[in-house]
Coordinates of C-alpha atoms in Angstrom, one line a residue:
M340 CA 6.4 0.5 -14.3
P341 CA 3.8 0.2 -17.2
V342 CA 2.3 3.3 -18.6
F343 CA -1.5 3.1 -18.3
T344 CA -3.9 4.9 -20.6
L345 CA -7.7 4.8 -20.9
D346 CA -7.2 2.6 -24.0
N347 CA -4.6 0.0 -22.7
F348 CA -5.2 -0.4 -19.0
E349 CA -7.2 -3.6 -19.5
E350 CA -4.3 -5.1 -21.5
L351 CA -1.7 -4.2 -18.9
T352 CA -3.7 -5.1 -15.7
D353 CA -3.2 -8.5 -14.0
D354 CA -6.2 -10.8 -14.8
T355 CA -7.2 -11.1 -11.1
I356 CA -7.2 -7.4 -10.4
L357 CA -9.1 -6.7 -13.7
T358 CA -11.8 -9.2 -12.8
R359 CA -12.3 -7.8 -9.3
G360 CA -12.3 -4.2 -10.6
S361 CA -14.9 -5.2 -13.3
R362 CA -17.0 -6.8 -10.6
Y363 CA -16.9 -3.7 -8.5
Y364 CA -18.0 -1.6 -11.4
K365 CA -20.9 -4.0 -12.3
Q366 CA -22.0 -4.0 -8.6
G367 CA -22.3 -0.2 -8.7
K368 CA -19.6 0.4 -6.2
V369 CA -18.2 3.4 -8.1
I370 CA -20.0 6.4 -6.6
D371 CA -19.5 10.2 -6.8
L372 CA -17.8 10.0 -10.2
L373 CA -17.0 13.7 -10.8
E374 CA -15.0 15.3 -13.6
T375 CA -12.3 17.7 -12.4
E376 CA -10.0 20.2 -14.1
T377 CA -7.3 17.5 -14.5
G378 CA -9.3 14.3 -14.9
Y379 CA -11.7 12.5 -12.6
E380 CA -12.2 11.7 -8.9
A381 CA -14.5 9.1 -7.4
S382 CA -15.3 7.1 -4.3
V383 CA -15.4 3.3 -4.5
A384 CA -17.7 1.8 -1.9
G385 CA -17.1 -1.5 0.0
T386 CA -16.5 -2.4 3.6
N387 CA -14.3 0.8 3.5
E388 CA -14.8 3.7 1.1
Y389 CA -11.6 4.5 -0.9
Q390 CA -10.9 7.7 -2.8
V391 CA -9.6 7.4 -6.3
E392 CA -8.1 10.2 -8.4
V393 CA -7.4 9.9 -12.1
E394 CA -5.3 12.6 -13.8
I395 CA -5.6 12.6 -17.6
L396 CA -2.3 13.4 -19.4
E397 CA -1.4 13.5 -23.0
N398 CA -2.4 10.6 -25.3
N399 CA -5.0 9.5 -22.8
E400 CA -2.2 8.5 -20.4
V401 CA -3.5 8.4 -16.8
R402 CA -1.8 9.0 -13.5
L403 CA -3.6 7.1 -10.7
S404 CA -3.9 7.3 -7.0
C405 CA -6.0 5.4 -4.4
S406 CA -6.3 5.7 -0.7
C407 CA -6.4 1.9 -0.2
P408 CA -3.4 0.1 1.3
Y409 CA -2.8 -2.2 -1.7
D410 CA 0.8 -2.3 -2.8
Q411 CA 1.3 -5.6 -4.6
G412 CA 1.2 -4.1 -8.1
P413 CA 1.0 -0.9 -10.1
I414 CA -2.9 -0.7 -10.1
C415 CA -5.6 -1.8 -7.7
K416 CA -9.1 -3.0 -8.3
H417 CA -10.6 0.3 -7.1
Q418 CA -8.6 2.2 -9.8
V419 CA -9.7 -0.4 -12.4
A420 CA -13.3 0.0 -11.5
V421 CA -13.1 3.8 -11.9
L422 CA -11.3 3.5 -15.2
I423 CA -14.0 1.2 -16.5
A424 CA -16.7 3.7 -15.3
I425 CA -15.0 6.5 -17.1
N426 CA -14.7 4.5 -20.3
K427 CA -18.3 3.3 -20.1
G428 CA -19.8 6.7 -19.5
T429 CA -17.4 9.3 -21.0
H430 CA -14.9 7.6 -23.2
Q431 CA -15.6 6.6 -26.8
P432 CA -13.6 3.4 -27.6
K433 CA -14.2 3.8 -31.4
S434 CA -12.8 7.2 -31.8
R435 CA -10.3 6.7 -29.0
K436 CA -10.8 10.3 -27.9
R437 CA -11.9 11.5 -24.5
A438 CA -15.4 12.8 -24.4
K439 CA -16.2 16.4 -23.7
P440 CA -17.5 17.3 -20.2
G441 CA -21.0 17.7 -21.6
D442 CA -21.1 14.1 -22.8
R443 CA -21.2 12.6 -19.3
T444 CA -24.9 12.3 -19.1
N445 CA -25.1 8.7 -20.3
S446 CA -22.8 7.4 -17.6
P447 CA -24.7 4.6 -15.8
T448 CA -22.7 5.3 -12.7
V449 CA -23.4 9.1 -12.8
N450 CA -27.1 8.5 -13.5
K451 CA -27.3 6.0 -10.6
Q452 CA -25.7 8.5 -8.3
T453 CA -27.9 11.4 -9.6
K454 CA -31.0 9.3 -8.9
L455 CA -29.7 8.5 -5.4
D456 CA -29.0 12.2 -4.7
K457 CA -32.5 13.1 -5.7
L458 CA -34.0 10.5 -3.4
I459 CA -31.8 11.7 -0.5
S460 CA -32.8 15.3 -1.2
Q461 CA -36.5 14.3 -1.2
A462 CA -36.1 12.3 2.0
K463 CA -34.5 15.3 3.7
Q464 CA -37.4 17.6 2.7
A465 CA -39.9 15.0 4.0
I466 CA -38.1 14.8 7.3
C467 CA -38.1 18.6 7.7
K468 CA -41.9 18.6 7.3
M469 CA -42.5 15.8 9.9
S470 CA -43.5 16.7 13.4
E471 CA -41.5 15.3 16.3
Q472 CA -44.2 12.8 17.0
Q473 CA -44.2 11.6 13.4
K474 CA -40.4 11.1 13.5
D475 CA -40.7 9.1 16.8
E476 CA -43.4 6.9 15.4
Y477 CA -41.5 6.3 12.1
I478 CA -38.3 5.3 13.9
F479 CA -40.1 3.1 16.4
N480 CA -42.1 1.3 13.6
S481 CA -39.0 0.8 11.5
L482 CA -37.1 -0.8 14.3
E483 CA -39.9 -2.7 16.0
D484 CA -39.7 -5.8 13.8
N485 CA -35.9 -5.7 13.3
P486 CA -34.2 -6.7 16.6
A487 CA -30.6 -6.4 15.1
A488 CA -31.3 -2.9 13.8
L489 CA -32.9 -2.0 17.2
E490 CA -29.9 -3.1 19.2
R491 CA -27.5 -1.3 16.8
F492 CA -29.6 1.9 17.1
I493 CA -29.3 1.6 20.9
A494 CA -25.5 1.1 20.7
C495 CA -25.1 4.2 18.5
Y496 CA -27.5 6.6 20.1
S497 CA -28.2 5.6 23.7
D498 CA -27.0 8.1 26.4
H499 CA -26.0 5.5 29.0
Q500 CA -22.8 3.4 28.8
L501 CA -23.1 0.0 27.3
S502 CA -20.9 -2.9 28.3
A503 CA -18.3 -4.6 26.1
S504 CA -20.5 -7.8 26.2
F505 CA -23.3 -5.9 24.5
Y506 CA -21.1 -4.9 21.5
K507 CA -19.5 -8.4 21.4
K508 CA -23.0 -9.9 21.1
Q509 CA -23.8 -7.9 18.0
I510 CA -20.4 -8.5 16.4
Q511 CA -20.7 -12.3 17.1
A512 CA -24.1 -12.3 15.5
D513 CA -22.6 -10.9 12.3
I514 CA -19.7 -13.4 12.5
S515 CA -22.2 -16.3 12.8
C516 CA -24.2 -15.1 9.8
A517 CA -21.0 -14.9 7.7
K518 CA -19.8 -18.4 8.6
K519 CA -20.2 -21.2 6.1
Y520 CA -19.1 -24.7 7.0
G521 CA -17.3 -23.4 10.1
C522 CA -15.3 -20.7 8.3
I523 CA -15.6 -17.2 6.7
D524 CA -14.8 -17.1 3.0
Y525 CA -13.4 -14.2 1.0
H526 CA -16.9 -12.9 0.0
S527 CA -18.3 -13.1 3.5
A528 CA -15.6 -11.1 5.3
S529 CA -17.6 -7.8 4.8
T530 CA -20.7 -9.4 6.3
A531 CA -18.7 -10.5 9.4
S532 CA -17.5 -6.9 10.0
E533 CA -20.7 -4.9 9.5
S534 CA -21.4 -4.3 13.2
S535 CA -17.8 -3.8 14.2
E536 CA -17.4 -1.2 11.4
A537 CA -20.5 0.7 12.6
F538 CA -19.4 0.5 16.2
L539 CA -15.8 1.8 15.4
H540 CA -17.4 4.7 13.5
E541 CA -19.4 5.4 16.6
A542 CA -16.2 5.1 18.7
C543 CA -14.5 7.9 16.6
L544 CA -17.6 10.1 17.2
L545 CA -17.4 9.4 20.9
Q546 CA -13.7 10.4 20.9
N547 CA -14.6 13.7 19.3
Q548 CA -17.2 14.3 22.0
G549 CA -14.6 13.5 24.8
Q550 CA -16.3 10.2 25.8
H551 CA -13.0 8.2 25.7
Q552 CA -14.0 5.5 28.2
Q553 CA -16.9 4.4 26.0
A554 CA -14.8 4.5 22.9
I555 CA -12.3 2.2 24.6
I556 CA -15.0 -0.2 25.5
I557 CA -16.0 -0.5 21.9
A558 CA -12.4 -1.0 20.8
Q559 CA -11.9 -3.7 23.3
A560 CA -15.0 -5.5 22.1
V561 CA -13.9 -5.4 18.5
I562 CA -10.4 -6.7 19.3
E563 CA -11.6 -9.5 21.5
S564 CA -14.2 -10.6 19.0
M565 CA -12.2 -10.2 15.7
V566 CA -8.8 -11.6 16.5
P567 CA -10.1 -15.2 17.1
V568 CA -12.0 -15.1 13.8
L569 CA -8.9 -14.7 11.7
S570 CA -7.8 -18.3 12.4
H571 CA -10.7 -19.6 10.3
A572 CA -11.3 -16.7 7.8
D573 CA -10.0 -15.7 4.3
D574 CA -9.1 -12.1 5.0
S575 CA -7.2 -11.6 1.6
D576 CA -8.6 -8.0 1.4
G577 CA -7.5 -7.2 5.0
I578 CA -11.1 -6.3 6.0
L579 CA -11.1 -8.1 9.3
G580 CA -7.5 -7.2 10.1
G581 CA -8.4 -3.6 9.3
Q582 CA -11.1 -3.6 11.9
I583 CA -8.6 -4.7 14.5
E584 CA -6.0 -2.1 13.5
M585 CA -8.7 0.6 13.6
A586 CA -9.7 -0.5 17.1
I587 CA -6.0 -0.3 18.2
E588 CA -5.9 3.3 16.8
V589 CA -9.0 4.1 18.9
L590 CA -7.3 2.7 22.0
E591 CA -4.1 4.7 21.2
G592 CA -6.1 7.9 20.6
S593 CA -8.1 7.7 23.8
A594 CA -5.5 6.2 26.2
T595 CA -3.7 9.5 27.0
Q596 CA -7.0 11.3 27.6
L597 CA -8.0 9.2 30.6
T598 CA -7.5 9.9 34.3
A599 CA -4.6 8.4 36.2
N600 CA -6.7 5.7 37.7
E601 CA -8.3 4.9 34.3
Q602 CA -4.9 4.7 32.7
Q603 CA -3.7 2.2 35.4
T604 CA -6.8 0.1 34.7
L605 CA -6.1 0.3 30.9
I606 CA -2.4 -0.7 31.4
K607 CA -3.5 -3.9 33.2
Y608 CA -6.0 -4.6 30.4
L609 CA -3.5 -4.1 27.6
I610 CA -1.0 -6.4 29.3
A611 CA -3.6 -9.1 29.9
E612 CA -4.9 -8.9 26.4
A613 CA -1.4 -8.9 24.9
L614 CA -0.6 -12.1 26.8
S615 CA -3.9 -13.8 26.1
K616 CA -4.1 -17.0 24.1
R617 CA -6.0 -15.3 21.2
Q618 CA -3.2 -12.9 20.7
R619 CA -0.5 -15.5 20.3
G620 CA 1.2 -15.4 16.9
W621 CA -0.2 -11.9 16.1
N622 CA 2.0 -8.7 16.2
W623 CA -1.0 -6.8 17.5
S624 CA 0.0 -7.9 20.9
W625 CA 3.1 -5.6 20.6
D626 CA 0.9 -2.7 19.4
L627 CA -1.1 -3.2 22.7
L628 CA 2.1 -3.2 24.8
K629 CA 3.4 -0.2 23.0
I630 CA 0.2 1.7 24.1
A631 CA 0.8 0.5 27.6
G632 CA 4.4 1.8 27.4
S633 CA 3.1 5.2 26.4
L634 CA 1.1 5.3 29.7
V635 CA 3.8 4.3 32.1
K636 CA 4.4 7.0 34.7
D637 CA 6.4 5.4 37.4
A638 CA 8.8 2.5 38.3
K639 CA 5.9 0.2 39.4
Q640 CA 4.2 0.4 36.1
E641 CA 7.5 0.0 34.3
K642 CA 8.1 -3.2 36.3
Q643 CA 4.6 -4.5 35.3
L644 CA 5.5 -4.0 31.6
Q645 CA 9.0 -5.6 31.9
D646 CA 7.3 -8.7 33.6
A647 CA 5.0 -8.8 30.6
F648 CA 7.9 -8.8 28.2
L649 CA 9.4 -11.8 30.0
Q650 CA 6.1 -13.6 29.7
K651 CA 6.0 -12.9 26.0
Y652 CA 9.5 -14.4 25.6
Q653 CA 8.4 -17.5 27.5
Q654 CA 5.3 -17.8 25.3
R655 CA 7.4 -17.6 22.2
E656 CA 9.9 -20.2 23.5
L657 CA 6.9 -22.5 24.1
D658 CA 5.1 -21.8 20.9
D659 CA 8.2 -21.7 18.5
T660 CA 11.0 -23.6 20.2
T661 CA 13.3 -23.3 17.1
D662 CA 12.2 -19.9 15.8
I663 CA 15.1 -17.8 17.0
F664 CA 14.3 -15.1 14.5
M665 CA 10.8 -14.5 16.0
L666 CA 12.2 -14.4 19.5
R667 CA 14.7 -11.8 18.3
I668 CA 11.8 -9.7 16.9
D669 CA 10.0 -9.9 20.3
K670 CA 13.1 -8.7 22.1
T671 CA 13.6 -5.9 19.6
E672 CA 10.0 -4.7 20.0
A673 CA 10.4 -4.8 23.8
K674 CA 13.6 -2.7 23.7
K675 CA 12.0 -0.1 21.5
I676 CA 9.2 0.3 24.0
E677 CA 11.7 0.5 26.9
A678 CA 13.7 3.2 25.0
Q679 CA 10.6 5.4 24.8
I680 CA 10.0 4.9 28.5
V681 CA 13.6 5.8 29.4
K682 CA 13.4 8.9 27.1
R683 CA 10.3 10.1 28.8
L684 CA 11.0 9.2 32.5
R685 CA 14.9 9.4 32.6
P686 CA 16.1 11.5 29.7
Q687 CA 19.6 11.7 31.2
E688 CA 19.9 7.9 30.6
Y689 CA 18.5 7.9 27.1
Q690 CA 21.7 8.2 25.1
S691 CA 23.4 5.6 27.3
F692 CA 20.5 3.2 26.7
L693 CA 20.8 3.7 22.9
D694 CA 24.5 3.1 23.1
D695 CA 23.9 -0.2 24.9
H696 CA 21.5 -1.5 22.1
L697 CA 23.3 -0.6 18.9
D698 CA 22.4 -4.1 17.5
I699 CA 18.8 -2.8 17.1
P700 CA 18.7 -0.8 13.9
E701 CA 15.9 1.5 15.0
L702 CA 17.7 2.4 18.2
R703 CA 20.9 2.9 16.4
M704 CA 19.1 5.3 14.0
E705 CA 17.7 7.2 17.0
L706 CA 21.3 7.6 18.4
V707 CA 22.6 8.8 15.0
E708 CA 19.8 11.4 14.9
L709 CA 20.7 12.5 18.4
L710 CA 24.4 12.8 17.6
I711 CA 23.6 14.9 14.5
E712 CA 21.6 17.2 16.7
Q713 CA 24.6 17.4 19.1
N714 CA 26.9 18.1 16.1
Q715 CA 28.9 14.9 16.9
L716 CA 29.1 14.1 13.2
E717 CA 32.2 11.8 13.2
R718 CA 30.6 9.4 15.6
A719 CA 27.3 9.5 13.6
K720 CA 29.2 8.7 10.4
Q721 CA 31.0 5.8 12.1
L722 CA 27.7 4.3 13.2
C723 CA 26.1 4.6 9.7
K724 CA 29.2 3.2 7.9
A725 CA 29.4 0.2 10.3
M726 CA 25.7 -0.6 9.7
I727 CA 26.2 -0.5 5.9
E728 CA 29.3 -2.8 6.2
E729 CA 27.3 -5.3 8.2
G730 CA 25.2 -5.7 5.1
S731 CA 21.8 -4.6 6.4
F732 CA 20.6 -4.4 2.9
R733 CA 17.0 -3.6 3.6
R734 CA 18.0 -0.5 5.6
D735 CA 20.9 0.7 3.4
Q736 CA 18.9 3.6 2.1
E737 CA 18.3 5.0 5.6
W738 CA 22.0 5.0 6.5
L739 CA 23.0 6.4 3.2
E740 CA 20.5 9.2 3.6
K741 CA 22.0 10.0 7.0
L742 CA 25.5 10.1 5.5
L743 CA 24.1 12.4 2.8
Q744 CA 22.6 14.6 5.4
I745 CA 25.9 14.8 7.3
A746 CA 27.8 15.6 4.0
K747 CA 25.4 18.5 3.3
I748 CA 26.0 19.9 6.9
E749 CA 29.7 19.6 6.4
A750 CA 29.5 20.9 2.8
D751 CA 31.6 17.9 1.8
L752 CA 30.9 17.9 -1.9
P753 CA 32.8 14.7 -2.9
T754 CA 31.0 12.7 -0.2
W755 CA 27.7 14.5 -1.1
R756 CA 28.1 13.4 -4.7
K757 CA 29.2 9.9 -3.7
M758 CA 26.1 9.4 -1.5
L759 CA 23.8 10.6 -4.2
E760 CA 25.3 8.1 -6.6
E761 CA 25.0 5.3 -4.1
L762 CA 21.4 6.1 -3.3
L763 CA 20.6 6.3 -7.0
R764 CA 22.1 2.8 -7.5
T765 CA 20.5 1.4 -4.4
T766 CA 16.9 2.7 -4.9
H767 CA 16.6 3.5 -8.6
N768 CA 14.9 6.7 -7.4
L769 CA 15.4 9.4 -10.0
D770 CA 15.0 12.2 -7.4
Y771 CA 18.6 11.4 -6.5
F772 CA 19.5 11.6 -10.1
D773 CA 18.0 15.1 -10.3
Q774 CA 19.9 16.2 -7.2
L775 CA 23.1 14.8 -8.6
K776 CA 22.5 16.8 -11.8
E777 CA 22.0 20.0 -9.8
L778 CA 25.2 19.4 -7.8
V779 CA 27.6 18.5 -10.6
P780 CA 28.9 21.5 -12.6
R781 CA 27.3 21.7 -16.1
K782 CA 30.7 21.2 -17.9
D783 CA 31.3 17.9 -16.0
W784 CA 27.7 16.5 -16.3
Q785 CA 28.1 14.5 -19.5
Q786 CA 31.2 12.7 -18.1
T787 CA 29.3 12.0 -14.8
L788 CA 26.3 10.7 -16.7
F789 CA 28.5 8.4 -18.7
Q790 CA 30.2 7.1 -15.5
V791 CA 26.9 6.4 -13.8
I792 CA 25.6 4.5 -16.8
K793 CA 28.8 2.6 -17.2
Q794 CA 28.9 1.6 -13.5
E795 CA 25.3 0.4 -13.6
H796 CA 26.0 -1.7 -16.7
Q797 CA 29.0 -3.3 -14.9
D798 CA 27.2 -3.9 -11.6
K799 CA 23.6 -4.9 -12.7
T800 CA 23.0 -5.5 -9.0
Y801 CA 19.5 -6.4 -7.9
T802 CA 18.1 -3.8 -5.5
L803 CA 15.2 -3.9 -3.1
F804 CA 13.3 -1.1 -4.8
S805 CA 14.1 -1.8 -8.5
F806 CA 12.2 -5.1 -9.0
G807 CA 14.3 -5.8 -12.1
D808 CA 13.7 -2.5 -13.8
S809 CA 16.8 -1.1 -15.5
L810 CA 18.1 2.1 -14.0
V811 CA 19.9 2.8 -17.2
A812 CA 16.6 2.6 -19.1
Q813 CA 15.0 5.0 -16.6
I814 CA 17.8 7.5 -17.0
Y815 CA 17.5 7.3 -20.8
Q816 CA 13.8 8.0 -20.6
H817 CA 14.3 10.7 -18.1
E818 CA 16.9 12.4 -20.3
Q819 CA 14.9 11.7 -23.5
M820 CA 17.8 9.7 -24.9
W821 CA 15.6 7.8 -27.3
D822 CA 18.2 6.2 -29.5
E823 CA 20.1 4.8 -26.5
L824 CA 16.8 3.6 -24.9
M825 CA 15.8 1.8 -28.1
E826 CA 19.2 0.1 -28.4
L827 CA 19.1 -1.1 -24.8
T828 CA 15.5 -2.4 -25.3
E829 CA 16.7 -4.4 -28.3
K830 CA 19.2 -6.1 -26.0
E831 CA 16.9 -6.4 -23.0
K832 CA 13.5 -7.1 -24.7
E833 CA 11.6 -7.3 -21.4
L834 CA 11.9 -3.5 -21.2
I835 CA 9.5 -3.0 -24.1
D836 CA 6.4 -3.3 -21.9
D837 CA 7.6 -0.4 -19.7
Y838 CA 8.8 2.0 -22.5
R839 CA 6.6 1.1 -25.4
Q840 CA 4.6 4.4 -25.2
D841 CA 7.9 6.3 -25.9
L842 CA 9.4 3.9 -28.4
E843 CA 6.5 2.7 -30.6
P844 CA 5.8 6.2 -32.2
R845 CA 9.5 6.7 -32.8
Y846 CA 10.7 3.3 -33.9
P847 CA 7.6 1.2 -35.0
K848 CA 9.6 -1.3 -37.1
R849 CA 12.3 -1.9 -34.5
C850 CA 9.5 -2.4 -31.8
T851 CA 7.7 -4.8 -34.1
A852 CA 10.9 -6.9 -34.5
I853 CA 11.1 -7.2 -30.7
Y854 CA 7.4 -8.2 -30.5
K855 CA 8.0 -10.8 -33.3
T856 CA 10.8 -12.4 -31.3
I857 CA 8.9 -12.4 -28.0
V858 CA 5.8 -13.9 -29.6
Q859 CA 7.7 -16.7 -31.3
E860 CA 9.8 -17.5 -28.3
N861 CA 6.7 -17.6 -26.0
L862 CA 4.6 -19.7 -28.3
E863 CA 7.4 -22.3 -28.5
K864 CA 7.6 -22.5 -24.7
Q865 CA 4.0 -23.4 -24.0
A866 CA 0.6 -23.9 -25.6
N867 CA -2.3 -22.7 -23.4
R868 CA -5.1 -20.2 -23.5
K869 CA -3.4 -17.7 -21.2
N870 CA -0.2 -17.7 -23.2
Y871 CA -2.2 -17.2 -26.5
A872 CA -4.0 -14.2 -24.9
T873 CA -0.7 -12.7 -23.9
Q874 CA 0.8 -13.0 -27.4
C875 CA -2.4 -11.5 -28.9
R876 CA -1.7 -8.4 -26.8
Y877 CA 1.6 -8.0 -28.7
L878 CA 0.0 -8.6 -32.0
R879 CA -2.6 -5.9 -31.3
R880 CA 0.2 -3.5 -30.5
I881 CA 1.8 -4.2 -33.9
K882 CA -1.5 -3.6 -35.7
K883 CA -2.0 -0.3 -33.8
M884 CA 1.3 0.8 -35.3
G885 CA -0.2 0.1 -38.7
L886 CA 2.0 -2.8 -39.5
F887 CA -0.8 -5.3 -40.4
D888 CA 1.4 -7.5 -42.7
E889 CA 4.0 -8.1 -40.0
A890 CA 1.2 -9.2 -37.6
E891 CA -0.2 -11.6 -40.2
E892 CA 3.3 -13.0 -40.9
I893 CA 3.6 -14.0 -37.2
V894 CA 0.2 -15.7 -37.2
A895 CA 0.9 -17.7 -40.4
K896 CA 4.3 -19.0 -39.2
P897 CA 4.3 -22.6 -37.9
V898 CA 5.2 -23.1 -34.2
S899 CA 7.7 -25.7 -33.1
Y900 CA 7.4 -27.4 -29.7
T901 CA 10.6 -29.4 -28.9
H902 CA 10.8 -31.9 -31.7
L903 CA 7.3 -31.4 -33.0
T904 CA 6.3 -28.8 -35.6
L905 CA 2.6 -27.9 -35.5
P906 CA 0.6 -26.1 -38.2
T907 CA -0.4 -22.4 -37.9
K908 CA -2.2 -21.6 -34.7
R909 CA -5.3 -19.9 -35.9
I910 CA -6.4 -19.1 -32.4
V911 CA -3.6 -16.4 -32.4

């Protein structure tokens, strides 16, 4: 994981994310930028509003968090936009020192928000002075020449129930406006979801007021309108898919608040929608069936749902005749829903049902948890060990954690220690390292530490959670074993990007030697603008350490490409 600071985040950020974040900043989407005791917090506006927190540590290092769902890298575009706003308004690049709180007044983002706050305050004061008749006239005159705004106003504030077709009409109007050449591109996705977003917000308010039937009507309209759009839309940001997921959450939240007759009607709708043509190929159909399963109260309704499962299997066989994997997923989802119905309606049969479906990891895990509650620890251990032996790599952590839990209950210290070591190697999560350090007696710790490092050097196994990071390097950093970390980095040069903040101040010349090797090797591999920019990043690092002559030496050295030697690349 790279260490981001207010000075280096642009260098370390992926070009695409940096460009998008910069665009968000320039478009004024960073709002409510406030300085806190530990750093900054801000909202980043878009189709959804995300909250970003920036904690300022020593040496301008930042610890970032964002409420968005992005998980494809160490930093998202919202965090980048906020960091740019901080630097533009409160950070002085020349002195490389963070500005004092009183120096925030020149921030364009803060000034923009301050001006907006003043306008809102003035508008509120004006509204308070208006008579009821003046308010009525103003609202009517504002909406009279804007049919779309008028219909949206009726949808949000009308007392009488509106039909799903009314909401669908508004949503379809936005979708039509967003379409270009028969499809919706990346930039138009937010336009396509304007009405659906407003309606879903209204649905949440209706839920709070107890008007669950109307909230469900809105959710149904959004689902039926948005799912077909995805087949001809670029939804890279998940804006359209997010609307569907929010609509499903509305359905789930209101479903249990309905009367028995209304629930029966909703079950029929959920089954029909899950089996509809527009839902084919989308996992949302199983989310709908899961809600239906939560409403099942008797054998008749249970039979309706089981018939729906069979139809889903048949659809899959028709759509994906050779995709056995997807058919297995369908059957797994069905059994998970059935298990919850059995647990609720026939609890005495629940454990037997789980025993009959041990091939489904989620149900096996539920059985393990049940056995632990019943203190049947030997059987629980057998089930966990069998799953690990089957090589279910993606779920190894869950089974190891259950074995760790059982070892703690039994006060089995050797197994307790073994599970912590396994979890550490499997996940590279240093929380397990700290637990191991607490468990092992102090006199034995150095030997244990040596064994863990030795084992990791021998195995060097790829784990799901490590993404190539060296566990040994993480341990060296965690334990502040700087000499060992430097030696390891000289052997595995790719580690320098992750640990440079710790190593450069302590070993500038040794770090420079690594950068020299990296730059020379990379320049010999390919000659293009992006590669030159990457190597310049390393040269800037060398200069920041004060080793200007070494940087110039790299620039002056001729570069060889295969059998051809070219003169100095002055672009570098």
